[in-house]
Coordinates of C-alpha atoms in Angstrom, one line a residue:
Chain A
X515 CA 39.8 52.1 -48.7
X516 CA 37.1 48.6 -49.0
X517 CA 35.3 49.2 -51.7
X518 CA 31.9 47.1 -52.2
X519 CA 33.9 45.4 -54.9
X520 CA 36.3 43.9 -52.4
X521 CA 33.6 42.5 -49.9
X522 CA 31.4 41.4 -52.4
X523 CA 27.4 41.1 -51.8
X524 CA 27.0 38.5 -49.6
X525 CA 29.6 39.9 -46.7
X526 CA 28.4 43.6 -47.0
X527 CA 24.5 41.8 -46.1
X528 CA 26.3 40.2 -43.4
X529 CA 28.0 42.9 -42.2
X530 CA 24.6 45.7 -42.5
X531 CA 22.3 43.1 -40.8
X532 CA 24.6 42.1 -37.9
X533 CA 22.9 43.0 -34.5
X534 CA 19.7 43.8 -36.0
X535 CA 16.8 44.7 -33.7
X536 CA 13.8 42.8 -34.4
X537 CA 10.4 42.7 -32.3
X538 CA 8.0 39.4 -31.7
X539 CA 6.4 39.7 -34.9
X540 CA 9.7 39.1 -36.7
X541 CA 9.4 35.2 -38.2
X542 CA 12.1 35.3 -40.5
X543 CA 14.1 38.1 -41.2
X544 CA 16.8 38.7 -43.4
X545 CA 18.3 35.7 -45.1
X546 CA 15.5 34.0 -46.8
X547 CA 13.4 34.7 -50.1
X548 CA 11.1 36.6 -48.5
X549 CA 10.3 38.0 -44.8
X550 CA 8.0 36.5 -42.8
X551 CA 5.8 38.4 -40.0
X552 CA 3.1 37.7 -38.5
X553 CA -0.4 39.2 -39.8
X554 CA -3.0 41.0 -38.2
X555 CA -6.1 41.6 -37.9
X556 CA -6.1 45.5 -38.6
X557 CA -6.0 47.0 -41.9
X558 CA -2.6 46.7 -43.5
X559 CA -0.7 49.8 -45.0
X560 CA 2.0 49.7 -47.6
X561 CA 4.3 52.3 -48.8
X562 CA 7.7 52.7 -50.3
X563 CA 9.7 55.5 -51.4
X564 CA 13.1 56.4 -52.5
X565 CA 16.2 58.6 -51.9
X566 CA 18.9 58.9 -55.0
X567 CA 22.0 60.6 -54.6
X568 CA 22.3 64.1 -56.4
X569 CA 18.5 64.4 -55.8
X570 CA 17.4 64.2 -52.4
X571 CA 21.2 63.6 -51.3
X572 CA 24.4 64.9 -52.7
X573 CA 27.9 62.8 -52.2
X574 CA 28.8 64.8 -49.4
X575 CA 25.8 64.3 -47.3
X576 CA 27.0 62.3 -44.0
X577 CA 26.4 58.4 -44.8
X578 CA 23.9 58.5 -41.5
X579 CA 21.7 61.5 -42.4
X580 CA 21.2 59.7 -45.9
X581 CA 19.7 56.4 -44.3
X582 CA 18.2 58.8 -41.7
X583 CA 15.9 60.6 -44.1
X584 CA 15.5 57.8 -46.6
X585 CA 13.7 56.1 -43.3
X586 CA 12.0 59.1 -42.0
X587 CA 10.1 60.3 -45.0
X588 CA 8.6 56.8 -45.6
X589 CA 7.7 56.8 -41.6
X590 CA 6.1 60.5 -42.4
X591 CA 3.6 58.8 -45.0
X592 CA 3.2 56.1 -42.3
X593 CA 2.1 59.5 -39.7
X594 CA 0.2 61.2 -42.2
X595 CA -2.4 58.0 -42.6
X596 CA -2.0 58.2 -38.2
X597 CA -1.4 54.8 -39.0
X598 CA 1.9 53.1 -37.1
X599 CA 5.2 51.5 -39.1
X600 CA 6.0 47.9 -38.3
X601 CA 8.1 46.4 -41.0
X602 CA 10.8 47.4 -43.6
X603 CA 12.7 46.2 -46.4
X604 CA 15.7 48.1 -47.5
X605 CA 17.2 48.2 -51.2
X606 CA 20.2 49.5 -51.6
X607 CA 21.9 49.7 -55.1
X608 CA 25.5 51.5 -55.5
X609 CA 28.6 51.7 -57.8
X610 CA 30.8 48.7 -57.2
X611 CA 34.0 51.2 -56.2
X612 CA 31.5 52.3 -53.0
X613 CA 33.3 52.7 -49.6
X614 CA 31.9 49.7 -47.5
X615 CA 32.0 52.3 -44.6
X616 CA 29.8 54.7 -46.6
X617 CA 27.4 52.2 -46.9
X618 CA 27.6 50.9 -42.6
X619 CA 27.5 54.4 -41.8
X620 CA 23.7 54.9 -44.1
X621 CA 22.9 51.6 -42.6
X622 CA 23.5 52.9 -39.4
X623 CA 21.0 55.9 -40.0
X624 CA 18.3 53.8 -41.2
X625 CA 18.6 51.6 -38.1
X626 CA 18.5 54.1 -35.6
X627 CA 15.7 55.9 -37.1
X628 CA 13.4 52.7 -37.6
X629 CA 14.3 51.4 -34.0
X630 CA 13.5 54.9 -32.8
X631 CA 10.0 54.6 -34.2
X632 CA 9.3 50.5 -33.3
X633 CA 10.1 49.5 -37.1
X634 CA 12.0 46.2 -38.0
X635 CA 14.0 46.1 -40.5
X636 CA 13.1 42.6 -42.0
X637 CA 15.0 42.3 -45.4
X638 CA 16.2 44.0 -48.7
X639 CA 17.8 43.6 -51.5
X640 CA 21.3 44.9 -52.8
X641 CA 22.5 45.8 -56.6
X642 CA 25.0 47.5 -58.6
X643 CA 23.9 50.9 -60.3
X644 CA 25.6 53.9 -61.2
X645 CA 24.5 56.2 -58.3
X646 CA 23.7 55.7 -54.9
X647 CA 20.1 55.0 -54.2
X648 CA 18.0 53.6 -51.4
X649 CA 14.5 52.7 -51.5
X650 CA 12.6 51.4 -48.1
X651 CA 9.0 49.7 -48.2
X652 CA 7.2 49.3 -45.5
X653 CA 3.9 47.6 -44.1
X654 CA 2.2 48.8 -41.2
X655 CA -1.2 48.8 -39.7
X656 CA -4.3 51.0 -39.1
X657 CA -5.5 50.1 -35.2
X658 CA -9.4 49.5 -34.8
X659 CA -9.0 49.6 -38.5
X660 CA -9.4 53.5 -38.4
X661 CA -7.1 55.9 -40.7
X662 CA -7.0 59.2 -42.4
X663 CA -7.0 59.1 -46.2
X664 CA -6.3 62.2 -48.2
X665 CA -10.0 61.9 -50.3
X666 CA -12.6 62.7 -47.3
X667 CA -12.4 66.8 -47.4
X668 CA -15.6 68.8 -47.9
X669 CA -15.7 71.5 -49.2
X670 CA -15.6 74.6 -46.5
X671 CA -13.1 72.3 -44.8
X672 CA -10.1 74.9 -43.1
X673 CA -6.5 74.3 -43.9
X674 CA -4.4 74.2 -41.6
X675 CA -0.2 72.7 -41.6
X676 CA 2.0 72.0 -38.4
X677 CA 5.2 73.4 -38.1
X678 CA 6.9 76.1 -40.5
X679 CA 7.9 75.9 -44.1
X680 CA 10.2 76.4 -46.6
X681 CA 14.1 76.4 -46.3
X682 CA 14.2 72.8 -45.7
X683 CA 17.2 72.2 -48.3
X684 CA 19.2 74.1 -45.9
X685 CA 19.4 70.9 -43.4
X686 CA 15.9 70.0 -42.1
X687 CA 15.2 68.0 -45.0
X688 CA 18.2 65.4 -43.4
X689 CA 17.4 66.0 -39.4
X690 CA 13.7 66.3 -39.9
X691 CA 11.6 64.1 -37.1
X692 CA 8.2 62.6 -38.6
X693 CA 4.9 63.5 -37.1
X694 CA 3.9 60.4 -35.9
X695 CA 3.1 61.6 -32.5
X696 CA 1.4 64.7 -33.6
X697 CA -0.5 62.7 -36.8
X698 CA -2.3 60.5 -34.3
X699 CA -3.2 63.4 -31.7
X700 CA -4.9 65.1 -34.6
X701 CA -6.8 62.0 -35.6
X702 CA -7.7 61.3 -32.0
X703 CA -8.7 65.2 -30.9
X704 CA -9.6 66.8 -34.0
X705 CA -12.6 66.3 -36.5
X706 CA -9.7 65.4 -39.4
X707 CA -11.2 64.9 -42.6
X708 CA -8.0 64.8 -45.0
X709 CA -4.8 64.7 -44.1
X710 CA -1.0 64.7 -45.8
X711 CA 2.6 64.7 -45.3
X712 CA 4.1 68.1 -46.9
X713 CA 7.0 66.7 -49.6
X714 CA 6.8 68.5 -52.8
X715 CA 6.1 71.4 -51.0
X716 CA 3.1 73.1 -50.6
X717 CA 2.3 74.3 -54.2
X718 CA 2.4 70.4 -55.7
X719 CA 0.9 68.8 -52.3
X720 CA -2.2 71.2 -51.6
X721 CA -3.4 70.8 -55.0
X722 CA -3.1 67.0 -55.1
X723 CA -5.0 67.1 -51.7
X724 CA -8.1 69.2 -53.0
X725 CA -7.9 67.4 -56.5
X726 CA -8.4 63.9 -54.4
X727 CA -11.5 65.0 -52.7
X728 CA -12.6 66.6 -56.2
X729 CA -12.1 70.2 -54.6
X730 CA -10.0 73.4 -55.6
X731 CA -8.8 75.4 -52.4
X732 CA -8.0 79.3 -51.3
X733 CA -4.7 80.0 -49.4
X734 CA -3.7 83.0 -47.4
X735 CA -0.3 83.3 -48.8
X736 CA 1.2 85.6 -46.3
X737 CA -0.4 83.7 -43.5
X738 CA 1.8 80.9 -44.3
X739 CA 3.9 79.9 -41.2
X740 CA 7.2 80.4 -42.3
X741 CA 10.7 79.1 -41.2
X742 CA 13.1 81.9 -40.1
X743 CA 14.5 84.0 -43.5
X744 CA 11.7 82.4 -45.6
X745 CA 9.9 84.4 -47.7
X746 CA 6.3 83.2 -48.1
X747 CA 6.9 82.1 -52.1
X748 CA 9.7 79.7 -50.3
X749 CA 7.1 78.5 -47.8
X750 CA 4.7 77.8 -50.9
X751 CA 7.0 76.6 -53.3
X752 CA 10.1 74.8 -51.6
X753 CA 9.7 70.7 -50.7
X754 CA 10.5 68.5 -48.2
X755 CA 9.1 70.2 -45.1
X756 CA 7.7 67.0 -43.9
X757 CA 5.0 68.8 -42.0
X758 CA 1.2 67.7 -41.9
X759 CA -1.0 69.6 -43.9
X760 CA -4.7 68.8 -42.3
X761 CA -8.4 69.5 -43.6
X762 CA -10.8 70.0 -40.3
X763 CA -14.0 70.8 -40.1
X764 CA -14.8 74.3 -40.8
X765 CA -17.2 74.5 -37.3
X766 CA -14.4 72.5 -35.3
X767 CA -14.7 74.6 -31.5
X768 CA -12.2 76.8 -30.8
X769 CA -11.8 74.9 -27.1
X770 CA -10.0 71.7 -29.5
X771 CA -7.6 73.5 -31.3
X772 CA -6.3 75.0 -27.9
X773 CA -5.7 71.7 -26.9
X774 CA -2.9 71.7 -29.5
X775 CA -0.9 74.4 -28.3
X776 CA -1.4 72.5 -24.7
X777 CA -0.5 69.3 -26.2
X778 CA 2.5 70.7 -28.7
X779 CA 3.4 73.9 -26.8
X780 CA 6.6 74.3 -29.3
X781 CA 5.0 73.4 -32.6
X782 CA 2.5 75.8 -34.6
X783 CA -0.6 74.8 -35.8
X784 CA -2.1 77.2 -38.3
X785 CA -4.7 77.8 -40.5
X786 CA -3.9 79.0 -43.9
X787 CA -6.7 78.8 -46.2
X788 CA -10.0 76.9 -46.9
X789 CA -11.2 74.0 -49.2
X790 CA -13.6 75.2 -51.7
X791 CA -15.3 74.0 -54.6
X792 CA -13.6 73.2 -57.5
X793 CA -14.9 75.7 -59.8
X794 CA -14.1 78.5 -57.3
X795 CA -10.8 80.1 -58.4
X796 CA -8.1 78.7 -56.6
X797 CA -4.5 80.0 -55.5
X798 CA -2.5 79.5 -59.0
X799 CA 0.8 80.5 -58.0
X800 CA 3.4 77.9 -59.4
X801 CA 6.0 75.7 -57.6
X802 CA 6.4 72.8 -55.3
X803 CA 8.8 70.0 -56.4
X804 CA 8.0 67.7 -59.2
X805 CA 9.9 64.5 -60.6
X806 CA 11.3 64.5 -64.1
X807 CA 10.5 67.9 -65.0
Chain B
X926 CA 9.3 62.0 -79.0
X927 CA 7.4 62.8 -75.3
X928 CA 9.6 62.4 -72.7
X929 CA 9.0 62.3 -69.1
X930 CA 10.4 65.6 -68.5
X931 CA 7.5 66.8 -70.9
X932 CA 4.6 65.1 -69.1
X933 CA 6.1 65.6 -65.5
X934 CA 5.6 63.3 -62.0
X935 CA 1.6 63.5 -61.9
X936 CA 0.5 63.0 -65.4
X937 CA 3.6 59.8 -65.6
X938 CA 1.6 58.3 -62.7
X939 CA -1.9 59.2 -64.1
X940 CA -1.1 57.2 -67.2
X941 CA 0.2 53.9 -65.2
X942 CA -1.9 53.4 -62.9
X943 CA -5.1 54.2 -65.6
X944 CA -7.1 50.7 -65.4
X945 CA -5.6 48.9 -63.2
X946 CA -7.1 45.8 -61.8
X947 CA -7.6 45.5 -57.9
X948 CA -9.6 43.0 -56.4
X949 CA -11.5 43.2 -52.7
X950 CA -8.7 43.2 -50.4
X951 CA -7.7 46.2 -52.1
X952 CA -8.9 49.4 -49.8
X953 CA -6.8 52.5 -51.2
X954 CA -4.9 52.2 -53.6
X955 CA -2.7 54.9 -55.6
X956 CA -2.7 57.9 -54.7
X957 CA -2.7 58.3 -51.0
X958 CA 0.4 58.8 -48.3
X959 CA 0.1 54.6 -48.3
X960 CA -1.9 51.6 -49.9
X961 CA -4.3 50.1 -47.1
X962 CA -5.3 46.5 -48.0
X963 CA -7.1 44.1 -45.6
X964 CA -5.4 42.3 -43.5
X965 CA -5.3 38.3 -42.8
X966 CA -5.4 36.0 -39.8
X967 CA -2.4 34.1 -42.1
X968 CA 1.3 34.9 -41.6
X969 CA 2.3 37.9 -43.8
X970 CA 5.5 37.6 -46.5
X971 CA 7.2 40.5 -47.5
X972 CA 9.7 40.7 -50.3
X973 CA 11.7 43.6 -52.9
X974 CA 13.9 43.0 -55.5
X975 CA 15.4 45.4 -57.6
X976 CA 16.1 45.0 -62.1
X977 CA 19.1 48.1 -62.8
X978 CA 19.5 48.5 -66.7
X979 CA 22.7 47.7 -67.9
X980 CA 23.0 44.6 -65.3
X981 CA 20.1 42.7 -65.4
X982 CA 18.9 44.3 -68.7
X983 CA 19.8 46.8 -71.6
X984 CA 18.9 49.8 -73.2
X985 CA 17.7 47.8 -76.3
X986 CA 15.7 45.4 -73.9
X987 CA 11.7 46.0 -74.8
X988 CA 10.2 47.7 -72.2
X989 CA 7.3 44.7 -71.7
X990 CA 10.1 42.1 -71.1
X991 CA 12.0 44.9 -68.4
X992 CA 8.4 45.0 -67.0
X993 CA 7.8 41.1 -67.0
X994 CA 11.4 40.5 -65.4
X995 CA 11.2 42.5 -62.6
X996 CA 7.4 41.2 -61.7
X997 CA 8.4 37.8 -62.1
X998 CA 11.5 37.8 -60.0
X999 CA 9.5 38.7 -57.0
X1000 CA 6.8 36.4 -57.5
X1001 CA 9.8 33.9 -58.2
X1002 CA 10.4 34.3 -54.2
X1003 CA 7.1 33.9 -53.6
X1004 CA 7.2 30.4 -55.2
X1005 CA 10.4 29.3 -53.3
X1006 CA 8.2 29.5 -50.2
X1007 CA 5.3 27.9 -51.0
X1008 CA 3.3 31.3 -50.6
X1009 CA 1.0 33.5 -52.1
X1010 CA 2.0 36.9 -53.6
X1011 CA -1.2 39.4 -53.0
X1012 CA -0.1 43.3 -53.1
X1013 CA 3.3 45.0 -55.1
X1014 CA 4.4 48.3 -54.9
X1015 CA 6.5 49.9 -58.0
X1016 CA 9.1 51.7 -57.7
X1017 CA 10.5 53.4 -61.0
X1018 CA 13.6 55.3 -61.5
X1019 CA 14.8 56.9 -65.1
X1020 CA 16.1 59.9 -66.8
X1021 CA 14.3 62.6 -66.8
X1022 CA 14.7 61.8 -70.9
X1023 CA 13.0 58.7 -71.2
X1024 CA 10.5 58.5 -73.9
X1025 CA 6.9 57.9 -71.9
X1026 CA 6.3 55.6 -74.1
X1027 CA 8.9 53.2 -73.1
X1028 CA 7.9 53.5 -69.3
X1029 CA 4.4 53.2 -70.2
X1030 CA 5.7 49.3 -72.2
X1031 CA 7.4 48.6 -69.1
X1032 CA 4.3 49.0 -66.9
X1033 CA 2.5 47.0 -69.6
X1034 CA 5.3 43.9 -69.0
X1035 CA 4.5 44.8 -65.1
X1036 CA 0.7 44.5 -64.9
X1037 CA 0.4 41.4 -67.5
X1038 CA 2.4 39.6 -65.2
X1039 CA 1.0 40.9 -61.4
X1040 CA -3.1 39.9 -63.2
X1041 CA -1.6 36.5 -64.1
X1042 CA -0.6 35.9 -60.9
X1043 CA -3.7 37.9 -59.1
X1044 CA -0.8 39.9 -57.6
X1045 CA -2.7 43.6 -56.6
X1046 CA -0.6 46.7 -58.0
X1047 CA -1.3 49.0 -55.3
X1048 CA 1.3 51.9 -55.3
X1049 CA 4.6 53.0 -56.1
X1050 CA 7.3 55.7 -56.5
X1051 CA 9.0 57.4 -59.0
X1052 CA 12.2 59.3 -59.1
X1053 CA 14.8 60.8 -61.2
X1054 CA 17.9 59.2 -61.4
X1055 CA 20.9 58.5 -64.1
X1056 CA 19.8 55.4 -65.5
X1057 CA 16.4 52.8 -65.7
X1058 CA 15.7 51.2 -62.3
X1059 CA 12.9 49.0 -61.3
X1060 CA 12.3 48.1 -57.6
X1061 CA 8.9 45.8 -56.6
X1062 CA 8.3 45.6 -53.1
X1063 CA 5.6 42.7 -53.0
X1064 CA 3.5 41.3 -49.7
X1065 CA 1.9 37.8 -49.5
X1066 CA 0.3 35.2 -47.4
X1067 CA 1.7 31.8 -46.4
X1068 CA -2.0 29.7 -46.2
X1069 CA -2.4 28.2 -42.9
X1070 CA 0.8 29.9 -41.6
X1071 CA 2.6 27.0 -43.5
X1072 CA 5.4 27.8 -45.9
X1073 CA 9.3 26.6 -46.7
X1074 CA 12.6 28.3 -45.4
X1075 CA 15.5 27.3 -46.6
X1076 CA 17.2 26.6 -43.6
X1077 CA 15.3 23.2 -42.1
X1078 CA 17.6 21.0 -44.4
X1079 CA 19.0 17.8 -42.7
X1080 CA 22.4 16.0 -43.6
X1081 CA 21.6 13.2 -45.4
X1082 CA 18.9 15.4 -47.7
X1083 CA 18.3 14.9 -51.3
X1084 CA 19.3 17.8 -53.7
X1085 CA 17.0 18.1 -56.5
X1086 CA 16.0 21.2 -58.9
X1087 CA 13.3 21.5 -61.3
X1088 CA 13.5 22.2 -65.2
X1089 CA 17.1 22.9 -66.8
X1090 CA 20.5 25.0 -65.8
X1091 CA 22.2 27.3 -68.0
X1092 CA 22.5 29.7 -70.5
X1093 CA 19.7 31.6 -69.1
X1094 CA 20.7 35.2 -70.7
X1095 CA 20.2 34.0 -74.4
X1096 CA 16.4 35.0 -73.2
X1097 CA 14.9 33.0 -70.8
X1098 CA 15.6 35.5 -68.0
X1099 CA 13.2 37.7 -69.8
X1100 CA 10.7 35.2 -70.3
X1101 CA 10.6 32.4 -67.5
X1102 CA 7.6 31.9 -65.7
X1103 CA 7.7 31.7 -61.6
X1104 CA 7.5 28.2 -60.6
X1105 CA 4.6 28.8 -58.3
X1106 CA 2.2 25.9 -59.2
X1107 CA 5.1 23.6 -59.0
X1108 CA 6.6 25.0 -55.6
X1109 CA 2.8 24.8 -54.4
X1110 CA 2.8 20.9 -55.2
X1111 CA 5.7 20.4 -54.2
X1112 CA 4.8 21.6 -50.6
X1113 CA 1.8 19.7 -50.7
X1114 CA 2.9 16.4 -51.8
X1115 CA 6.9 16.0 -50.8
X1116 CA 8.8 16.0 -47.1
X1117 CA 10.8 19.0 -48.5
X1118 CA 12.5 20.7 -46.0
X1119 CA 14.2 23.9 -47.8
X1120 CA 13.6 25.7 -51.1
X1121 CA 14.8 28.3 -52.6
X1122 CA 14.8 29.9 -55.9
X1123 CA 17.9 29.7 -58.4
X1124 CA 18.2 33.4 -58.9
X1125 CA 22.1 34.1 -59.0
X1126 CA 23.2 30.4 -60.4
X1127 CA 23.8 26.9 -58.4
X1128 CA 27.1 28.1 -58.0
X1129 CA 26.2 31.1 -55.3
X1130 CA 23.0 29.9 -54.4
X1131 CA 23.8 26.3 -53.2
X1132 CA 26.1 27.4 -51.2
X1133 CA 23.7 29.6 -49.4
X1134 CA 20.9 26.9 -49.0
X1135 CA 23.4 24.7 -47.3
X1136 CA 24.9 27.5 -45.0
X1137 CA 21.6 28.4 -43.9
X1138 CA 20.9 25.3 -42.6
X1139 CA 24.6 24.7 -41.4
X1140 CA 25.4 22.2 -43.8
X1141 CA 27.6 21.4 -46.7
X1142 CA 26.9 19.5 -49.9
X1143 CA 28.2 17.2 -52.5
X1144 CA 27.3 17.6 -56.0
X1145 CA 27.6 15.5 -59.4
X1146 CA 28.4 18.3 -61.8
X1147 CA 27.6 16.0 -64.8
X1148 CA 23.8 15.4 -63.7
X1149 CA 22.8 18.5 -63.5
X1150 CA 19.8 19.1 -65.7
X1151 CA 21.6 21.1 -68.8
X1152 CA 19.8 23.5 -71.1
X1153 CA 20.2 22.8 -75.0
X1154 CA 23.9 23.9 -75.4
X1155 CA 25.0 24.2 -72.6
X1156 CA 28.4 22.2 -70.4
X1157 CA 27.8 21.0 -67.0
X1158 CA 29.6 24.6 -66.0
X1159 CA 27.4 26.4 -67.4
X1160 CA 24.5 24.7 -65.8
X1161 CA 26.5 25.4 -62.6
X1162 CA 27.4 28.8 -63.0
X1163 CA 24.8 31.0 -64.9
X1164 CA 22.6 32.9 -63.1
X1165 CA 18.7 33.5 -63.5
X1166 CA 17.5 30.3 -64.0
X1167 CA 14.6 31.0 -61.6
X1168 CA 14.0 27.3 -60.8
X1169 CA 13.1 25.9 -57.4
X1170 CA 16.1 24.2 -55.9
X1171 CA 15.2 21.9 -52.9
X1172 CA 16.3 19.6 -50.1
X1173 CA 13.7 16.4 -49.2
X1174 CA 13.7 13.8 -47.5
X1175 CA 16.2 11.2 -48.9
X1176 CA 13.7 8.3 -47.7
X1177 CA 11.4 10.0 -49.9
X1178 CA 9.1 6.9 -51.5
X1179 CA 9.8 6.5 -55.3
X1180 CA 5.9 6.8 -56.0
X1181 CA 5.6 10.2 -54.2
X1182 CA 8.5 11.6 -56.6
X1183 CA 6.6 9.9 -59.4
X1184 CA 3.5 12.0 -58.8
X1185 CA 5.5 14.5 -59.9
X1186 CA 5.9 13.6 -63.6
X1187 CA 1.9 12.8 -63.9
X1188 CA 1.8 16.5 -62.4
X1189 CA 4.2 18.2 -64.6
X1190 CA 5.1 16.0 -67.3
X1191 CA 7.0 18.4 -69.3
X1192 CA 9.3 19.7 -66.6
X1193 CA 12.3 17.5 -64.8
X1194 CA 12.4 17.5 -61.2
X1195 CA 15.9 15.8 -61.1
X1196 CA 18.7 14.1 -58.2
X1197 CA 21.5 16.7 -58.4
X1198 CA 23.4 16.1 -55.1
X1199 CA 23.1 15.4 -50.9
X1200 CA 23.5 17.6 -48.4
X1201 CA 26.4 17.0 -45.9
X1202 CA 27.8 17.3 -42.2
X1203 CA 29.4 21.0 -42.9
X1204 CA 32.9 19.3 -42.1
X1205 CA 32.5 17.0 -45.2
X1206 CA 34.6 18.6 -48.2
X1207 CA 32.2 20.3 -50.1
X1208 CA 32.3 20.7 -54.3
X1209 CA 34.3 23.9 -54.7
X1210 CA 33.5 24.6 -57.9
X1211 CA 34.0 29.1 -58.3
X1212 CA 30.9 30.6 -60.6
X1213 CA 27.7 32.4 -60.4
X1214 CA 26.6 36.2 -59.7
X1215 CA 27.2 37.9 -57.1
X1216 CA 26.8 41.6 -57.1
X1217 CA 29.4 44.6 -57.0
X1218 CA 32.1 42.1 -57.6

């Protein structure tokens, strides 16, 4: 089998860029010290994150369904602002004795899920390491320089998340589709004062969402939408559900959140609890995922 | 000794981001799904670049040099096209053992060097993985949508780099400083029509100056600017010198390359070679770093 060591670096970028779909914007894409794209004059959004194999992926995981994911949760923090994707950079560091087609095939995955959402892919970087890991940065932008931070909840705000939770590890953490769609519906339709991707889970990311708007918060536990065999300590506790978890107005007319179910008719919208002040008791039941611990 | 797995994901990122220096253009950052940062009428330069311990440093390396390295390699790229770097996001990867206090050092290394660049920290990721990784993805301006490729060189150019070749890992690859105000003058007062930065040695990076602008090259191994100790091969083949290599004009006056020694009077900007038809035989000398090999 090629390994990377055969190929070397400078064919395997030759070989992951070949055919790459870039829009207008696109100056210079891979192949020079830096990108170049053209600016704008909306706000501009930055975010990067990373998948490592035998955390978020294990060695068996299908090469495409690791590029997929390291893609889509990055485009999730993109939806969660309702802010819109434009440009990537991928790095990519693996173990010299790598397959070359394990690499095409996560390649492959991360192209098809940036092209799917209007994202170029305008550069990287490559490296040895012992493990596979892949880390995609990306810029985007903010139209009429309007987005939803994760700071502006009051308190009396109501809860509410998209979707079902919990049991992700059991595939939808790989095949899960961001809410980019739904993210700027909300932000349009609905008096959104905080908003979130879901990625820790529930029990690390609802507490980080109250703590940035200096709040504490009340959840319903058994109210929790739950995927099917979920108990509702899994839909607390377990991570990378990718759904939106949204603060709205408390007094936001019934007549608007219909317009959900009329917009989404297969996807849930629920509430599950209530911003409060911070020296109201909250909800201490532990979980969520956490690095290093 | 603390370790990250003691302090966890939230209080690691409390602790690095405590202080930091932002300027203006800075709207959100940590913290959030993504940084938002104004954006600019000028043409926007992305850029990542990856430092993995055990190849481009070692256990025993201080943690402020690890930090220093990585920051400077990407403002390195910045130089080589005339640009400005303005907003970095950090991505860190290590054992879930890692004393804190080591991570915290290498933060230290990272913000000394983004302040003296007024390079904005704005975000970042961490993760859990098997050994020390640093990734900074970094986005800057090129000022009056002017900046230098390296693929608008001409047959017939003049090869020249600045400062000295060679030997590079007795230390100065933890301690060279991006030629930014050189690459900056250089674009300003000389018909230079490529530039890159020497990152993996003359040897790999020549090659790909020429190729991206369809040419080949001839070089005079013995003129190449040496460091103390080291042989014309070495100056050839060593990576991470991080000086600007570039193609100009070969009817370049003598007083315009003059200026150059009034400007910077303690660094060489020296005639290393032309760059050719591609047919014309090129030097094939075998040497510098190429990864996964």
């Amino acid at each position: 089998m090629e390994t990377l060591a055969d190929i070397g670096e400078d064919e395997l970028i030759r070989r992951l860029v070949r055919g790459l779909k870039q829009d207008a914007s696109v100056i210079a894409g891979p192949g020079d010290d830096c990108a170049v794209v053209k600016g704008s004059r909306d706000l501009l959004l930055l975010k990067t994150d990373t998948v490592v194999e035998g955390v978020h992926f294990t060695p068996d995981t299908p090469g495409r369904l690791v590029g997929r994911k390291a893609m889509a949760r990055v485009i999730s923090d993109f939806a969660a602002m309702a802010a819109t994707p434009r440009h990537a950079l991928i790095t990519l560091i693996a173990p010299p004795q790598t397959a070359v087609k394990r690499v095409l095939e996560v390649y492959a995955g991360l192209r098809a899920m940036a092209e799917s959402f209007g994202v170029n892919i305008v550069g990287g970087e490559t490296s040895t390491g012992s493990q596979l890991i892949l880390t995609v940065s990306m810029t985007g932008t903010a139209p009429n320089q309007k987005w939803v931070s994760r700071n502006r909840a009051r308190a009396g705000d109501a809860l509410y998340v998209t979707g079902r939770l919990g049991g992700s590890i059991r595939g939808r953490h790989l095949r899960f589709h961001p809410r980019m769609q739904e993210a700027h519906w909300i932000s349009r339709h609905l008096p959104v004062h905080a908003m979130m991707d879901i990625s820790d889970g529930l029990a690390k990311d609802l507490p980080r969402l109250a703590a940035a708007s200096g709040l504490g918060f009340s959840v319903d536990l058994p109210s929790l939408p739950r995927s099917p065999g979920c108990t509702p300590e899994q839909a607390w506790g377990d991570g990378e559900d990718y759904e939106l978890l949204l603060a709205i107005s408390a007094r936001t007319p019934r007549k608007q959140l219909a317009a959900w179910h009329t917009a989404f008719p297969k996807l849930p919208l629920t509430r599950i609890g209530t911003l409060v002040e911070k020296h109201a008791a909250p909800l201490a039941t532990p979980g969520g995922w956490e690095h290093f611990r």
